[in-house]
Coordinates of C-alpha atoms and ligand atoms in Angstrom, one line a residue:
M283 CA 65.1 -96.3 94.4
P284 CA 63.1 -93.5 95.6
R285 CA 64.0 -91.8 99.4
T286 CA 61.6 -93.1 101.6
Q287 CA 60.0 -90.5 104.5
P288 CA 56.7 -89.1 105.3
V289 CA 54.9 -87.6 103.1
A290 CA 53.3 -84.0 103.7
S291 CA 50.0 -85.1 101.4
P292 CA 49.1 -88.8 101.7
G293 CA 46.1 -88.0 99.3
C294 CA 48.0 -88.3 96.5
G295 CA 50.7 -89.2 94.9
A296 CA 52.7 -90.2 91.4
A297 CA 55.3 -91.9 89.5
I298 CA 57.6 -92.4 87.2
V299 CA 58.4 -95.5 87.2
E300 CA 61.8 -96.1 83.8
H301 CA 61.3 -99.4 82.9
G302 CA 65.3 -99.6 83.5
G303 CA 64.6 -99.3 87.3
R304 CA 65.0 -95.5 88.0
I305 CA 61.6 -94.5 89.9
A306 CA 61.8 -91.0 90.9
A307 CA 58.5 -90.3 93.3
H308 CA 56.3 -87.3 94.7
G309 CA 54.1 -87.3 97.4
L310 CA 52.2 -90.7 98.5
A311 CA 54.6 -92.4 96.2
R312 CA 57.4 -92.0 98.5
S313 CA 56.1 -93.6 101.8
R314 CA 57.2 -97.2 102.6
E315 CA 54.5 -99.1 101.3
V316 CA 53.9 -98.1 98.2
A317 CA 57.3 -97.7 97.8
A318 CA 57.7 -101.4 97.8
C319 CA 54.9 -101.7 95.5
L320 CA 56.3 -99.7 92.5
A321 CA 59.6 -101.3 93.1
D322 CA 58.3 -104.6 92.6
P323 CA 58.1 -106.1 89.0
A324 CA 54.9 -108.4 89.3
W325 CA 53.1 -105.9 91.4
M326 CA 53.6 -103.1 88.2
A327 CA 53.4 -105.8 85.0
A328 CA 49.8 -106.7 87.1
L329 CA 49.0 -102.9 87.0
R330 CA 50.2 -102.1 83.0
G331 CA 48.2 -104.9 82.3
R332 CA 44.7 -103.8 84.4
R333 CA 45.8 -99.5 83.9
L334 CA 43.3 -99.0 86.8
A335 CA 43.2 -100.3 90.5
T336 CA 43.7 -99.8 93.7
L337 CA 46.3 -99.8 96.0
A338 CA 45.3 -101.1 100.2
T339 CA 48.0 -99.4 102.5
P340 CA 47.8 -98.2 106.3
R341 CA 46.2 -94.6 105.2
G342 CA 43.7 -95.9 103.7
R343 CA 41.9 -97.2 99.8
F344 CA 44.0 -95.6 96.5
L345 CA 43.1 -95.6 93.2
V346 CA 46.1 -96.3 91.6
L347 CA 46.2 -95.4 87.5
L348 CA 49.4 -96.4 85.2
M349 CA 50.1 -94.3 81.8
P350 CA 53.0 -96.1 79.5
L351 CA 55.1 -93.9 78.4
D352 CA 58.4 -93.5 76.4
G353 CA 61.0 -96.5 78.1
A354 CA 58.9 -96.0 81.3
D355 CA 55.5 -95.6 83.3
L356 CA 53.4 -92.8 85.1
V357 CA 52.0 -93.8 88.3
V358 CA 49.3 -92.0 89.5
F359 CA 47.9 -92.1 93.5
S360 CA 44.5 -90.7 94.4
E361 CA 42.1 -90.5 96.8
P362 CA 38.7 -92.1 95.5
P363 CA 35.7 -89.6 94.6
G364 CA 33.7 -92.2 96.5
D365 CA 33.1 -96.2 98.1
A366 CA 31.4 -96.8 94.8
V367 CA 34.2 -96.2 92.5
L368 CA 37.0 -98.2 94.7
E369 CA 34.8 -100.7 95.1
F370 CA 34.0 -100.7 90.8
V371 CA 38.0 -100.8 90.2
A372 CA 38.7 -103.5 92.8
A373 CA 36.2 -105.4 91.8
V374 CA 36.7 -106.0 87.9
D375 CA 40.4 -106.6 86.6
F376 CA 39.6 -104.3 83.1
A377 CA 37.5 -101.6 85.0
W378 CA 39.5 -99.6 82.5
D379 CA 37.7 -101.1 79.7
I380 CA 34.6 -101.0 80.4
I381 CA 34.6 -97.0 81.5
E382 CA 36.6 -96.9 77.5
H383 CA 33.9 -98.8 76.4
V384 CA 31.4 -96.4 78.2
V385 CA 32.9 -93.2 76.5
T386 CA 33.1 -95.0 73.5
D387 CA 30.0 -96.7 72.8
P388 CA 28.4 -96.0 69.3
F389 CA 24.9 -97.4 70.2
D390 CA 25.4 -95.8 73.7
A391 CA 26.5 -91.9 73.3
M392 CA 27.2 -89.8 76.2
T393 CA 27.6 -85.9 76.7
V394 CA 28.6 -85.1 79.8
V395 CA 28.0 -80.8 80.5
D396 CA 30.0 -79.6 83.8
D397 CA 27.7 -77.2 86.2
Q398 CA 28.0 -74.7 83.6
A399 CA 25.9 -76.6 81.1
R400 CA 29.3 -76.3 78.8
V401 CA 30.3 -79.2 77.5
A402 CA 33.0 -81.7 78.6
Y403 CA 33.3 -84.6 77.1
I404 CA 31.3 -86.0 73.1
S405 CA 31.7 -89.4 72.8
P406 CA 33.3 -89.5 69.2
V407 CA 30.1 -91.2 67.6
H408 CA 28.2 -87.9 68.4
E409 CA 31.1 -85.9 67.4
A410 CA 30.8 -87.5 63.3
F411 CA 27.3 -87.1 63.6
F412 CA 26.8 -83.2 64.6
G413 CA 30.0 -83.2 62.5
L414 CA 32.4 -81.7 64.9
D415 CA 36.1 -82.4 65.1
R416 CA 37.4 -84.4 67.7
G417 CA 37.1 -82.2 70.7
G418 CA 35.1 -79.4 68.3
G419 CA 32.6 -79.1 70.7
I420 CA 34.7 -79.3 74.5
G421 CA 33.3 -75.7 76.6
R422 CA 30.9 -74.5 74.3
P423 CA 27.6 -74.2 75.5
V424 CA 25.6 -76.9 75.0
R425 CA 22.1 -75.6 73.3
E426 CA 25.0 -74.8 70.7
V427 CA 26.5 -78.1 70.0
I428 CA 23.3 -80.4 70.4
E429 CA 20.6 -79.4 68.7
N430 CA 17.1 -79.5 71.5
T431 CA 19.1 -80.5 74.4
R432 CA 17.5 -79.8 77.2
L433 CA 20.9 -80.3 79.8
D434 CA 21.0 -77.1 80.5
R435 CA 17.3 -77.8 81.6
V436 CA 18.4 -80.7 83.4
L437 CA 21.0 -78.9 85.5
A438 CA 18.3 -76.5 86.7
T439 CA 15.5 -79.0 88.0
G440 CA 17.8 -80.8 89.3
R441 CA 15.6 -84.0 88.1
P442 CA 16.1 -86.7 85.3
E443 CA 14.8 -87.6 82.3
I444 CA 14.7 -90.8 81.1
G445 CA 13.2 -92.3 78.0
E446 CA 12.6 -89.1 76.2
I447 CA 12.6 -88.2 72.4
Q448 CA 14.8 -85.8 71.0
R449 CA 14.4 -84.6 67.5
M450 CA 18.5 -84.2 65.9
R451 CA 19.4 -83.7 62.6
G452 CA 16.2 -84.4 61.7
A453 CA 16.1 -88.1 62.8
E454 CA 14.6 -88.7 66.3
R455 CA 16.4 -90.6 68.9
V456 CA 15.6 -91.6 72.9
V457 CA 17.5 -90.5 75.1
S458 CA 17.6 -90.3 78.6
R459 CA 18.9 -86.5 80.8
I460 CA 21.0 -87.2 84.1
P461 CA 22.2 -84.6 86.5
I462 CA 25.5 -85.2 88.7
T463 CA 25.0 -84.3 92.3
R464 CA 28.1 -84.1 94.6
D465 CA 27.6 -83.5 98.0
G466 CA 24.0 -82.7 97.9
R467 CA 24.4 -80.0 94.9
V468 CA 24.2 -80.7 90.8
V469 CA 27.7 -80.7 89.3
G470 CA 27.0 -81.2 85.7
A471 CA 24.6 -83.7 83.5
I472 CA 24.9 -87.0 81.0
G473 CA 22.9 -87.3 78.2
R474 CA 23.0 -90.4 76.5
V475 CA 21.4 -91.5 73.1
M476 CA 20.5 -94.9 72.4
F477 CA 22.5 -94.1 68.9
K478 CA 21.8 -96.6 66.6
G479 CA 20.4 -99.3 69.0
P480 CA 17.6 -101.9 68.1
Q481 CA 14.8 -99.7 66.1
Q482 CA 13.0 -101.1 67.3
V483 CA 12.9 -100.1 70.7
E484 CA 13.4 -97.0 69.9
A485 CA 10.1 -97.0 68.0
L486 CA 8.8 -98.6 71.1
A487 CA 10.4 -96.2 73.3
R488 CA 8.6 -93.7 71.7
H489 CA 5.3 -95.0 71.1
V490 CA 5.3 -95.5 75.1
N491 CA 6.0 -92.1 75.5
A492 CA 3.7 -90.6 73.2
L493 CA 0.6 -93.3 74.9
Q494 CA 1.6 -91.8 78.6
R495 CA 1.5 -88.6 77.5
E496 CA -2.0 -88.5 75.9
V497 CA -3.4 -90.6 78.8
D498 CA -2.1 -88.2 81.4
F499 CA -3.5 -85.9 79.4
Y500 CA -7.5 -87.2 78.6
R501 CA -6.9 -89.0 82.7
R502 CA -7.2 -84.7 83.3
E503 CA -9.9 -83.7 80.3
A504 CA -11.9 -86.8 81.5
A505 CA -11.9 -85.5 85.3
A506 CA -12.4 -82.3 83.9
L507 CA -15.2 -82.9 81.8
R508 CA -16.3 -85.0 85.2
G509 CA -16.6 -81.5 87.2
D510 CA -14.1 -84.8 89.5
A511 CA -11.9 -83.0 91.9
V512 CA -8.9 -84.5 90.8
G513 CA -6.0 -82.4 91.9
S514 CA -2.8 -82.3 93.3
L515 CA 0.1 -80.3 95.0
D516 CA 2.2 -82.1 91.3
D517 CA -0.6 -79.4 89.2
I518 CA 1.2 -76.4 91.0
V519 CA 4.4 -75.9 89.2
G520 CA 6.4 -74.3 90.7
E521 CA 9.5 -74.2 92.1
S522 CA 10.3 -71.0 93.5
A523 CA 10.6 -70.5 97.2
A524 CA 7.1 -68.5 97.3
I525 CA 5.9 -71.8 95.6
R526 CA 7.3 -74.4 98.0
R527 CA 5.5 -72.3 100.9
L528 CA 2.4 -72.2 99.4
K529 CA 3.0 -76.2 98.8
R530 CA 3.4 -76.5 102.4
D531 CA 0.7 -74.4 103.6
I532 CA -1.4 -76.6 101.5
A533 CA -0.4 -79.6 102.4
K534 CA -0.6 -78.1 106.1
V535 CA -4.2 -77.3 106.3
A536 CA -5.4 -79.9 104.2
P537 CA -6.4 -82.3 106.7
L538 CA -8.2 -79.6 109.0
D539 CA -11.9 -79.3 108.4
V540 CA -11.5 -75.6 109.2
P541 CA -12.7 -73.4 106.4
V542 CA -10.1 -71.7 104.3
L543 CA -10.0 -68.6 102.2
I544 CA -8.1 -68.3 99.3
H545 CA -6.3 -64.6 98.3
G546 CA -4.7 -64.2 95.3
E547 CA -4.2 -61.9 91.8
S548 CA -6.8 -63.8 89.1
G549 CA -5.1 -66.0 87.0
T550 CA -2.0 -66.7 90.4
G551 CA -3.6 -70.4 90.2
K552 CA -6.3 -70.4 93.2
E553 CA -8.5 -73.1 92.1
L554 CA -5.9 -75.1 92.0
V555 CA -5.1 -74.5 95.2
A556 CA -8.8 -75.0 96.3
R557 CA -8.8 -78.4 94.1
A558 CA -4.8 -79.6 96.2
L559 CA -6.7 -78.7 99.6
H560 CA -9.5 -80.8 98.8
A561 CA -7.6 -83.8 97.0
L562 CA -5.6 -84.0 100.4
S563 CA -8.8 -83.5 102.8
P564 CA -10.1 -87.1 104.0
R565 CA -12.9 -85.9 101.8
R566 CA -11.0 -86.6 98.8
A567 CA -13.3 -89.4 97.8
A568 CA -16.3 -87.3 98.0
A569 CA -17.0 -84.6 95.2
L570 CA -15.8 -80.9 95.0
V571 CA -18.6 -78.5 94.3
A572 CA -17.4 -74.3 92.2
V573 CA -19.8 -72.0 92.8
N574 CA -19.0 -69.5 90.7
G575 CA -19.8 -65.8 92.8
A576 CA -19.6 -63.6 90.2
A577 CA -21.4 -65.8 87.2
L578 CA -24.5 -66.8 89.3
P579 CA -27.3 -64.1 88.2
A580 CA -29.5 -62.7 91.3
S581 CA -32.8 -65.0 90.0
L582 CA -30.9 -68.2 90.5
V583 CA -28.8 -67.9 93.5
E584 CA -31.3 -69.4 95.6
S585 CA -32.1 -72.3 93.8
E586 CA -28.7 -73.3 92.8
L587 CA -26.8 -72.7 95.7
F588 CA -30.0 -74.8 97.6
G589 CA -31.8 -76.1 95.5
Y590 CA -35.2 -76.7 95.3
A591 CA -38.0 -79.3 97.1
P592 CA -40.6 -81.3 94.3
G593 CA -43.1 -79.0 92.9
A594 CA -41.8 -75.8 93.3
F595 CA -41.9 -74.3 90.1
T596 CA -44.2 -75.0 87.3
G597 CA -42.2 -76.7 84.8
A598 CA -39.5 -77.8 87.0
D599 CA -38.1 -81.2 87.6
R600 CA -41.1 -82.6 89.4
K601 CA -38.3 -84.8 91.7
G602 CA -36.9 -81.0 93.0
R603 CA -33.2 -81.0 92.5
K604 CA -30.5 -80.7 95.2
G605 CA -28.7 -78.0 95.1
R606 CA -24.3 -77.0 95.4
F607 CA -24.8 -77.6 98.9
E608 CA -26.1 -80.5 98.7
Q609 CA -24.3 -81.6 96.5
A610 CA -21.0 -81.2 98.1
A611 CA -22.4 -83.4 100.7
G612 CA -19.2 -85.4 102.3
G613 CA -16.7 -83.1 100.1
T614 CA -15.7 -79.3 99.8
I615 CA -17.7 -76.2 98.1
L616 CA -15.4 -73.7 96.5
L617 CA -17.0 -70.7 96.9
D618 CA -15.0 -68.8 94.0
E619 CA -14.8 -65.3 93.9
I620 CA -16.7 -64.8 96.8
G621 CA -16.1 -61.1 96.3
E622 CA -18.3 -60.3 94.4
M623 CA -21.8 -62.2 96.0
P624 CA -23.9 -59.2 96.2
P625 CA -25.2 -58.5 99.7
E626 CA -28.6 -60.5 99.7
T627 CA -26.6 -63.8 98.7
Q628 CA -23.8 -63.1 101.8
A629 CA -26.9 -63.1 104.0
K630 CA -28.0 -66.2 103.0
L631 CA -24.6 -68.4 102.5
L632 CA -24.1 -66.8 106.2
R633 CA -26.7 -68.5 107.1
V634 CA -26.1 -72.0 105.5
V635 CA -22.8 -71.5 106.5
Q636 CA -23.5 -70.6 110.4
E637 CA -26.2 -73.3 110.8
G638 CA -24.4 -76.0 108.7
T639 CA -28.3 -76.4 107.1
V640 CA -30.0 -75.8 103.7
E641 CA -33.7 -75.2 102.8
R642 CA -34.6 -76.0 99.2
V643 CA -36.9 -73.9 97.5
G644 CA -40.5 -74.6 98.3
G645 CA -38.8 -76.7 100.9
E646 CA -40.1 -77.0 104.1
A647 CA -37.6 -78.4 106.8
P648 CA -34.1 -77.4 107.2
L649 CA -32.0 -80.0 105.6
P650 CA -28.4 -80.8 107.4
V651 CA -25.4 -80.3 105.1
D652 CA -22.5 -81.7 106.1
F653 CA -19.0 -79.9 103.0
R654 CA -16.0 -78.5 104.5
L655 CA -16.2 -74.5 103.1
V656 CA -13.5 -73.0 100.9
S657 CA -13.8 -69.6 99.2
A658 CA -11.1 -67.9 96.6
T659 CA -11.4 -64.5 96.2
H660 CA -9.0 -61.6 94.4
C661 CA -10.7 -58.4 96.7
D662 CA -9.0 -56.7 99.7
L663 CA -11.6 -58.4 101.6
K664 CA -11.2 -56.6 104.4
R665 CA -10.9 -53.7 102.8
M666 CA -14.5 -53.9 101.5
V667 CA -15.8 -55.1 105.2
A668 CA -14.1 -51.9 106.1
E669 CA -16.2 -49.7 103.3
G670 CA -19.2 -52.1 104.0
R671 CA -19.1 -53.9 100.9
F672 CA -18.9 -57.4 102.5
R673 CA -20.4 -58.8 105.9
L674 CA -17.9 -59.1 108.2
D675 CA -19.8 -61.4 110.0
L676 CA -19.6 -63.7 106.8
F677 CA -15.9 -62.4 106.1
Y678 CA -15.2 -64.0 110.3
R679 CA -16.7 -67.3 108.8
I680 CA -15.0 -67.8 105.7
S681 CA -11.2 -66.7 106.8
P682 CA -10.3 -68.9 109.8
V683 CA -7.2 -69.5 107.7
V684 CA -5.8 -67.8 104.7
I685 CA -3.6 -68.9 102.0
E686 CA -2.0 -66.3 99.6
V687 CA -1.6 -66.9 96.1
P688 CA 1.2 -65.3 94.8
G689 CA 1.3 -63.3 92.1
L690 CA 3.6 -64.2 89.0
A691 CA 5.9 -60.9 89.4
E692 CA 6.6 -62.1 92.2
R693 CA 8.3 -65.5 91.4
R694 CA 9.6 -64.8 88.0
E695 CA 12.0 -67.6 88.5
D696 CA 8.9 -70.1 87.7
I697 CA 8.3 -68.4 84.2
P698 CA 10.1 -71.1 82.5
L699 CA 9.3 -73.9 83.8
L700 CA 5.5 -72.8 83.7
A701 CA 5.7 -71.8 79.9
R702 CA 7.4 -75.3 78.7
H703 CA 5.1 -77.1 81.4
F704 CA 1.9 -75.4 79.4
L705 CA 4.9 -76.2 75.6
H706 CA 4.5 -80.1 76.5
E707 CA 0.4 -80.2 77.4
L708 CA -0.5 -77.4 75.2
A709 CA 1.2 -79.6 72.0
Q710 CA -0.8 -82.6 72.7
R711 CA -3.9 -80.8 73.2
H712 CA -3.9 -79.6 69.7
R713 CA -1.4 -82.8 68.5
R714 CA 1.7 -80.8 67.5
P715 CA 5.4 -81.3 67.6
E716 CA 6.3 -80.1 70.8
P717 CA 8.3 -76.7 69.6
E718 CA 11.6 -75.7 72.0
L719 CA 11.8 -72.4 74.2
D720 CA 14.6 -70.7 72.7
P721 CA 16.9 -68.2 75.4
A722 CA 16.4 -65.3 74.3
A723 CA 12.0 -66.8 74.3
E724 CA 12.9 -67.6 77.7
A725 CA 14.2 -64.5 78.6
L726 CA 11.5 -62.4 77.1
L727 CA 9.2 -64.2 78.9
R728 CA 11.0 -63.7 82.3
Q729 CA 11.1 -60.3 82.1
A730 CA 7.4 -59.4 80.9
D731 CA 4.8 -58.1 83.1
W732 CA 2.2 -60.0 83.8
P733 CA -1.1 -58.7 84.7
G734 CA -3.1 -61.7 84.1
N735 CA -0.5 -64.5 85.3
V736 CA -0.4 -67.3 85.2
R737 CA -3.7 -67.5 82.9
E738 CA -2.2 -65.1 80.8
L739 CA 1.1 -67.1 80.2
R740 CA -0.8 -69.9 79.3
H741 CA -2.8 -67.9 77.0
A742 CA 0.7 -66.6 75.3
V743 CA 2.2 -70.1 75.0
E744 CA -0.8 -71.3 73.5
R745 CA -0.9 -68.4 70.3
A746 CA 3.0 -69.1 70.3
L747 CA 2.2 -72.7 70.2
I748 CA -0.5 -72.1 67.2
F749 CA 1.3 -70.2 64.8
A750 CA 4.5 -71.6 65.2
E751 CA 6.5 -72.6 62.4
G752 CA 9.3 -74.8 62.9
E753 CA 10.7 -76.5 65.9
R754 CA 11.8 -73.7 67.9
L755 CA 10.0 -70.7 69.4
T756 CA 11.9 -67.6 69.1
P757 CA 11.0 -63.9 70.7
A758 CA 8.8 -63.6 66.9
A759 CA 6.8 -66.2 68.4
F760 CA 5.0 -63.7 71.3
P761 CA 4.0 -60.3 69.7
D762 CA 1.7 -59.3 72.2
V763 CA 3.9 -59.7 75.3
A764 CA 6.0 -56.4 75.9
A765 CA 9.4 -57.0 77.3
G766 CA 10.8 -54.3 79.4
P767 CA 9.8 -51.6 82.0
A768 CA 6.0 -53.6 83.2
R769 CA 2.7 -52.2 81.6
P770 CA 0.4 -50.7 84.2
R771 CA -1.4 -53.8 86.8
P772 CA -4.7 -53.8 87.5
A773 CA -4.9 -54.3 91.3
A774 CA -6.1 -57.5 93.0
E775 CA -8.8 -55.3 93.4
P776 CA -12.8 -55.4 91.6
Q777 CA -13.7 -51.8 89.1
G778 CA -15.6 -50.1 92.1
A779 CA -12.2 -49.5 94.2
R780 CA -9.8 -49.1 91.6
L781 CA -12.6 -46.0 91.3
A782 CA -12.4 -45.1 94.6
D783 CA -9.3 -45.4 95.3
S784 CA -8.5 -42.7 92.3
M785 CA -11.0 -40.5 93.8
A786 CA -9.5 -40.1 97.0
A787 CA -6.5 -39.6 95.2
L788 CA -8.2 -36.7 93.5
E789 CA -9.8 -35.8 97.3
G790 CA -5.9 -35.4 98.4
T791 CA -4.7 -33.5 95.5
K792 CA -7.8 -31.1 95.7
I793 CA -7.2 -30.5 99.4
R794 CA -4.3 -29.7 99.2
E795 CA -4.2 -27.2 96.9
A796 CA -6.3 -25.3 98.8
M797 CA -4.4 -25.4 101.6
Q798 CA -2.3 -24.3 99.5
R799 CA -4.0 -20.9 98.1
N800 CA -5.5 -20.3 101.5
R801 CA -1.6 -20.1 103.6
G802 CA -3.3 -23.4 105.4
N803 CA -6.4 -21.3 107.1
K804 CA -8.5 -24.6 107.5
K805 CA -11.7 -22.8 107.8
R806 CA -11.0 -21.4 104.3
V807 CA -10.2 -24.4 102.3
A808 CA -13.2 -26.8 104.3
A809 CA -15.7 -23.2 102.8
E810 CA -14.2 -23.2 99.4
L811 CA -14.3 -27.3 99.1
G812 CA -18.0 -27.6 100.2
I813 CA -16.9 -30.0 103.3
S814 CA -17.4 -30.1 107.4
R815 CA -14.0 -28.7 109.0
T816 CA -14.1 -32.8 111.0
Y817 CA -13.8 -33.8 107.6
L818 CA -11.0 -31.8 105.9
Y819 CA -9.0 -32.3 109.1
K820 CA -9.5 -36.5 109.3
R821 CA -8.4 -36.3 105.9
L822 CA -5.5 -33.6 106.1
A823 CA -4.3 -36.6 108.9
E824 CA -4.4 -39.4 106.4
I825 CA -2.8 -37.8 103.5
D826 CA 0.6 -36.4 106.1
A827 CA 0.5 -40.5 106.8
Ligands
ATP76 N1 1.3 -72.9 89.8 C1 0.6 -73.5 88.1 N2 1.1 -74.4 87.8 C2 0.1 -74.6 86.6 N3 -0.8 -74.1 86.2 C3 -1.2 -72.9 86.7 C4 -0.5 -72.7 87.3 N4 -1.2 -71.5 88.4 C5 -2.9 -71.2 87.2 N5 -2.1 -72.2 86.4 C6 -3.3 -72.0 85.5 O1 -3.3 -71.0 84.7 C7 -4.8 -70.8 84.5 C8 -5.4 -70.1 85.8 O2 -5.6 -70.6 86.7 P1 -6.8 -70.3 87.7 O3 -8.1 -70.4 87.3 O4 -6.9 -72.3 89.0 O5 -7.2 -69.2 88.3 P2 -7.7 -68.0 89.5 O6 -6.6 -68.2 90.8 O7 -8.7 -69.0 90.2 O8 -8.3 -67.3 88.2 P3 -9.2 -66.0 88.9 O9 -9.3 -65.6 89.7 O10 -8.9 -65.3 87.5 O11 -10.8 -66.7 88.7 C9 -5.6 -72.5 84.6 O12 -5.4 -72.9 83.6 C10 -4.8 -73.5 86.1 O13 -4.4 -74.5 85.5

């Protein structure tokens, strides 16, 4: 009989119960209540039948597992991993058999990966399908073992993927990939594949899936053609801290009726931000009208923005035409590339923004207009104001709130996510199977410099998809993407400002050289360079700073 005494670690224990009656107990198994159970032949017989059971003791409820040995039984006691497991085992006499069924079911194979995306378990039927020996995949990176798997992605995103189609060994299967969390942390993932299952269900699932994607695609396409302001935070792909912050800012600002200036490098998604601002605002039912400041021909600015009255031009629409501000009535107007608008247009815009009215060309009375103003630019407008290239009064009017959109270089962790998002979307558009992005290609895209930001990445993915051969995109599919040291990035500034920068740098060098030549004699330096002494002092102060 076991000695019964207080145990140091009551959380678990084990005992070997010999069929002859001898018991060697450890940990929890040495406690009085447990020892009594182990010594009770009826209790042991019931446990042998179930293999997995629960035991209620004054210390709590425990899971009990029996493993038959030669002439003895090994009985293990353990704290349960969770109440649901306890309840399941307590309620179902054949819990063991169910677990066995789940892990070996030939119609619903299972793969389990750990938090490093290494294979922890594969159902025997799945192993056989991949030509693996029993246990042959264990411990290996799942990508090496299972074709087209995305279990590593599911680990990274923590998001389940249900009912997806996966191509394996030339056949398409319906799969689900589910992250498993413990205490809020993803500790692994399971993949399930309807292996042989009813073929109809599989085909149906595939069909529904393809239709769903197609509907999504055409819905977006139609919305874009209608110029609808559909958009939402979900359209902004990315999980980096910078993107999460951006989304938080958008959600905060959208419901307020204040003008917003969106600033960011070219191709960072400023238009998406504008659409989300509109979609989350009380004005969402009305239109979002976009005006591109860089594309407005000077001669048409007025009629385009403010419309024209009936009979204003010979040959013009007799009834007159609404301008963009009138079209945006009750909605939002997006003044895109506002930094590119010439001074005369800026003056006209200021009037509209200040007075809330527009005057149609050839019209008599100003018409009140009700719009929410959103502007976007890649220019440094403050600097343009300082240089006299942008009106200060207009700047104040358009920028009570400024939203900064981060460049791709500041959120490289989003690159794989964006690349896969575009692969998915573009594969639908070009009606091509969606290829996998192989890890080396993913690494290349992550490291590359993207002066054109998300737009450039999208183009690179599109080119790769169109020219791709096979089901996998390797680095060779991205011949124009340079790995390693960054290519020179064009600043988020128009050409004029870059020229100004280089002029300033050149001027600094000339001044420094002249100062050396003339041993610091400022009078001589000013004379040599043909500049005033006051200007020289100013530039020297800037250079020293
Ligand atoms: N976070 C994102 N998620 C998904 N798509 C994005 C994202 N950012 C940009 N894109 C896509 O990249 C392309 C360029 O984005 P967009 O036109 O909004 O950029 P922009 O900042 O307005 O550029 P520009 O200043 O050159 O007009 C679009 O196809 C857009 O859908």
